[in-house]
Amino acid sequence: MQRWRGLEEIPGDWGRSVVTIGSFDGVHRGHQLIVERVVARARELGAKSVVVTFDPHPSEVVRPGSHPALLAPQPRRAELIEGLGVDAVLVLPFTLEFSQESPEFFVRSVLVDALRAKAVVEGPNFRFGHRAAGNVALLAELGRADDFEVEVLDLQVSGAAGDGEAFSSSLCRRLVASGDMAGAAEVLGRPHRVEGVVVRGAQRGRELGYPTANVETVPHSAVPADGVYAGWLTADGERMPAAISVGTNPTFDGTARTVEAYAIDRVGLDLYGMHVAVDFLAYLRGMEKFDSIEALLERMADDVKQSRELTDTAG
């Protein structure tokens, strides 16, 4: 899959494209329907499939300070999209100037001149251009003038998560924020993940016999609710069952909120400075303040036992 940042990186001989546009945060199951349809339609038309997305998130530019919690950083989104068979991902740098361009300018500069769109696939709520003035009806009108078709997909995918609410990035963020990892996984089609670099912490886990990777998460990450979780720690391509703690370590009167993952039964791991991923499988319990180290150790042993059993079953 080709990855482009900015229109100038698109090869001059790229040819016709089938395109979809959006933030695609999390690449959840609704997004997957759109992307899969783009890939299929491109094959039908003998064209290339392209996903167009933005960096930074448009809300951070238009309304600074309103950046939503991200379900996946940009490189992870591209990786997930690649797994769906797309030919190229175009990341458009989202600036204040760009946000003020008209819907017509966006269609002409991006879809017509740069990508030579043959078809565009979107959900019914797609908006584009200055003040989100463009909608799918306008897109279809412009497509008739500029020789591309517009297909609008029904994205009403739902399940048990959110009591039957249609799957969306906002629903998934709420589930993650509440610690509902099963619900988040249903929306995403996989466990929720946070990523970051392993940094040195207080090293209490090492002293207690449970050395943890203290993960400095990517900015704006959707970090689950405080508590203890079963999941996996992935480092240097190796996926390891883990017990994961999110919170402030109240037993030690901590104040900084951290994500710490203990790789079960692994000895001598040196992960400092490495970029790692933490996948959350299941919520085990809330964050507690223990009266003694002994009580804490007893509960940690139980956390590890539950995590081992759950990850073994999940595979």
XYZ file of C-alpha atoms in Angstrom:
315
model
C 0.000 0.000 0.000
C 1.256 3.468 -0.810
C 1.152 6.173 1.862
C 1.113 9.830 0.852
C 1.219 12.924 3.010
C -0.108 15.794 0.983
C -1.303 16.017 -2.608
C 2.209 16.579 -3.911
C 3.203 12.988 -3.073
C 0.590 11.435 -5.364
C 2.359 9.948 -8.406
C 1.615 11.757 -11.638
C 0.695 8.503 -13.376
C -1.636 7.256 -10.624
C -4.691 6.877 -12.857
C -8.382 6.794 -11.860
C -9.412 6.171 -8.234
C -12.297 5.022 -6.094
C -12.149 7.171 -2.971
C -13.549 7.520 0.520
C -12.864 10.439 2.865
C -13.042 10.717 6.637
C -11.202 10.653 9.946
C -11.585 6.861 10.293
C -10.585 7.006 13.955
C -10.336 3.428 15.170
C -11.242 1.967 11.761
C -14.275 0.416 13.467
C -16.719 -1.984 11.848
C -18.728 0.803 10.202
C -15.548 2.218 8.685
C -14.595 -1.258 7.542
C -17.823 -1.539 5.528
C -16.978 1.649 3.644
C -13.349 0.709 3.000
C -14.246 -2.811 1.873
C -16.804 -1.365 -0.549
C -14.179 1.052 -1.917
C -11.816 -1.850 -2.566
C -14.543 -3.927 -4.231
C -15.792 -1.038 -6.399
C -12.244 -0.210 -7.490
C -11.795 -3.765 -8.684
C -15.103 -3.609 -10.570
C -14.079 -0.375 -12.310
C -10.436 -1.281 -12.927
C -9.319 1.614 -10.739
C -7.212 2.109 -7.602
C -8.694 2.312 -4.099
C -7.761 5.338 -1.966
C -8.656 6.345 1.588
C -8.301 10.077 2.337
C -7.899 11.143 5.948
C -6.589 14.121 7.913
C -3.864 15.041 10.396
C -4.273 16.580 12.889
C -7.907 15.832 13.706
C -10.040 18.613 12.145
C -11.696 19.532 15.464
C -8.329 20.447 16.977
C -7.775 23.007 14.222
C -11.296 24.402 14.015
C -11.907 24.380 17.791
C -8.540 24.190 19.599
C -8.710 22.171 22.789
C -11.633 20.051 21.590
C -9.543 17.163 20.255
C -11.429 13.912 20.883
C -9.692 10.983 22.529
C -8.122 9.005 19.688
C -8.887 5.319 19.263
C -5.837 4.856 17.036
C -2.893 7.077 16.068
C -2.386 7.845 12.386
C 0.189 5.082 11.653
C -2.064 2.465 13.281
C -5.047 3.644 11.244
C -3.007 3.283 8.057
C -1.933 -0.208 9.129
C -5.547 -1.265 9.750
C -6.696 0.231 6.452
C -3.895 -1.561 4.620
C -5.172 -4.821 6.085
C -8.447 -4.242 4.233
C -6.686 -4.274 0.854
C -6.533 -0.572 0.018
C -4.046 0.609 -2.619
C -3.194 3.964 -1.013
C -3.838 6.194 1.994
C -3.645 9.954 1.499
C -3.136 11.978 4.694
C -4.021 15.618 4.146
C -2.402 18.071 6.595
C -5.410 19.825 8.107
C -4.743 23.530 8.590
C -6.953 26.515 9.366
C -6.506 27.682 5.780
C -7.557 24.275 4.469
C -10.624 24.286 6.758
C -11.831 27.500 5.120
C -11.872 26.143 1.574
C -15.276 25.651 -0.044
C -16.759 22.200 -0.732
C -16.362 22.879 -4.457
C -12.662 23.677 -4.047
C -12.116 20.489 -2.041
C -13.777 18.343 -4.692
C -11.874 19.992 -7.531
C -8.421 20.002 -5.913
C -8.511 16.623 -4.148
C -10.992 14.357 -5.895
C -10.831 15.594 -9.482
C -7.368 17.051 -10.114
C -5.265 14.968 -7.707
C -7.003 11.585 -7.466
C -8.996 11.607 -10.716
C -11.913 10.036 -8.881
C -14.092 7.620 -10.801
C -16.287 6.907 -7.775
C -16.635 8.129 -4.187
C -18.110 6.020 -1.380
C -19.407 7.658 1.815
C -21.837 7.254 4.681
C -25.061 9.306 4.730
C -23.739 11.824 7.283
C -20.578 12.763 5.391
C -19.836 16.517 5.473
C -16.982 18.461 3.886
C -15.717 21.942 3.100
C -15.865 25.187 5.088
C -18.290 24.984 8.014
C -19.139 21.438 6.832
C -21.329 23.023 4.152
C -20.985 20.075 1.770
C -23.093 16.923 2.101
C -23.644 13.778 0.036
C -26.303 15.488 -2.098
C -23.873 18.243 -3.089
C -21.130 15.660 -3.619
C -23.379 13.751 -6.021
C -24.234 16.968 -7.874
C -20.548 17.839 -8.256
C -19.825 14.276 -9.298
C -22.273 14.504 -12.184
C -20.431 17.595 -13.417
C -16.952 16.133 -12.899
C -17.423 12.550 -14.114
C -17.469 10.570 -10.872
C -20.263 8.562 -9.294
C -21.240 8.782 -5.627
C -22.377 5.771 -3.616
C -23.902 6.274 -0.161
C -23.746 3.281 2.176
C -26.071 2.521 5.062
C -23.705 2.240 8.042
C -26.224 1.169 10.673
C -24.059 -1.607 12.101
C -25.045 -2.431 15.668
C -24.948 -5.137 18.293
C -25.018 -5.561 22.047
C -22.568 -2.699 22.629
C -24.230 0.536 23.669
C -27.627 -1.179 23.974
C -27.969 -1.453 20.218
C -26.687 2.030 19.342
C -25.169 2.261 15.865
C -21.446 1.630 15.940
C -19.383 4.816 15.751
C -16.120 6.282 16.991
C -17.991 8.332 19.609
C -19.755 5.230 20.966
C -16.441 3.396 21.129
C -14.822 6.275 23.009
C -17.606 6.180 25.597
C -17.223 2.431 26.029
C -13.465 2.733 26.459
C -13.855 5.597 28.932
C -16.199 3.443 31.020
C -13.890 0.417 30.962
C -16.221 -1.677 28.787
C -13.577 -3.517 26.798
C -15.972 -6.175 25.512
C -18.249 -3.488 24.077
C -15.323 -1.589 22.547
C -14.031 -4.791 20.957
C -17.459 -5.456 19.446
C -17.475 -2.009 17.814
C -13.857 -2.228 16.629
C -13.826 -5.882 15.651
C -10.690 -6.352 17.781
C -9.439 -5.375 21.273
C -8.891 -1.669 21.925
C -5.218 -0.684 21.811
C -3.100 2.139 23.191
C 0.478 2.738 22.117
C 3.471 4.613 23.418
C 7.076 4.563 24.533
C 8.182 2.694 27.652
C 9.633 5.145 30.177
C 11.144 4.781 33.632
C 8.636 5.017 36.468
C 8.958 4.564 40.223
C 9.980 0.905 39.602
C 7.757 -0.298 42.451
C 6.524 -3.190 40.330
C 10.053 -4.480 39.969
C 10.558 -4.255 43.724
C 7.302 -6.177 44.286
C 8.191 -8.931 41.817
C 5.933 -7.666 39.033
C 8.097 -5.485 36.751
C 5.863 -3.404 34.523
C 6.299 -1.486 31.310
C 5.287 2.103 32.098
C 3.821 3.300 28.800
C 3.858 6.996 27.965
C 0.860 6.957 25.654
C 0.578 8.816 22.366
C -1.021 12.275 22.926
C -4.842 12.309 22.968
C -5.013 8.504 23.308
C -8.336 6.993 24.402
C -7.098 5.439 27.650
C -9.596 3.163 29.430
C -11.109 3.950 32.824
C -8.921 3.480 35.896
C -8.689 -0.157 36.878
C -6.963 -3.460 36.223
C -7.336 -5.289 32.918
C -6.313 -8.491 31.200
C -4.737 -8.079 27.783
C -1.535 -8.200 25.818
C 1.700 -6.246 25.578
C 3.308 -6.204 22.132
C 6.959 -5.204 21.814
C 9.301 -5.703 18.869
C 6.667 -7.845 17.148
C 6.152 -10.187 20.112
C 2.683 -10.369 21.706
C 2.761 -11.296 25.384
C -0.145 -11.956 27.797
C -0.280 -9.155 30.344
C -1.974 -7.783 33.437
C -2.519 -4.056 32.916
C -3.012 -1.288 35.448
C -4.494 2.109 34.582
C -4.566 4.776 37.273
C -2.601 6.668 39.903
C -1.350 3.860 42.194
C -3.400 5.012 45.208
C -1.703 2.557 47.600
C 1.449 4.632 47.145
C -0.420 7.973 47.085
C 0.388 8.488 43.428
C -0.954 11.451 41.495
C 0.162 10.839 37.903
C -2.155 8.650 35.810
C -0.201 5.841 34.183
C -0.671 2.790 31.962
C 1.494 -0.091 33.198
C 1.622 -3.574 31.719
C 3.145 -6.637 33.389
C 4.166 -9.265 30.827
C 3.095 -12.462 32.566
C 5.877 -14.959 33.367
C 8.469 -13.001 31.405
C 11.797 -12.412 33.136
C 14.535 -9.939 32.229
C 12.632 -7.870 29.662
C 14.300 -4.545 28.904
C 11.764 -2.418 27.071
C 12.915 1.090 28.018
C 12.722 3.454 25.076
C 10.774 1.002 22.909
C 7.484 1.829 21.218
C 4.978 -0.774 22.433
C 1.278 -1.560 22.112
C -1.135 -2.535 24.885
C -4.328 -4.370 23.887
C -7.164 -4.457 26.425
C -9.128 -7.703 26.548
C -11.210 -7.503 29.742
C -11.849 -5.305 32.775
C -10.993 -7.137 35.998
C -11.584 -4.642 38.792
C -11.462 -1.015 39.803
C -8.420 0.778 41.162
C -8.099 0.244 44.936
C -6.037 1.581 47.812
C -4.746 -1.312 49.936
C -3.953 -1.128 53.644
C -0.748 -3.118 53.298
C 1.788 -4.312 50.741
C 0.807 -7.896 51.591
C -2.833 -7.240 50.689
C -1.731 -5.569 47.447
C 0.499 -8.509 46.517
C -2.288 -10.978 47.198
C -4.642 -9.095 44.884
C -1.935 -8.687 42.213
C -1.368 -12.444 42.209
C -5.086 -12.927 41.635
C -5.057 -10.307 38.849
C -2.234 -12.129 37.097
C -4.008 -15.485 37.467
C -7.210 -14.092 35.938
C -5.279 -12.387 33.147
C -3.425 -15.575 32.294
C -6.659 -17.558 32.135
C -8.495 -14.977 30.031
C -5.700 -14.470 27.512
C -5.142 -18.233 27.230
C -8.829 -18.683 26.405
C -8.897 -15.757 23.956
C -5.774 -17.000 22.180
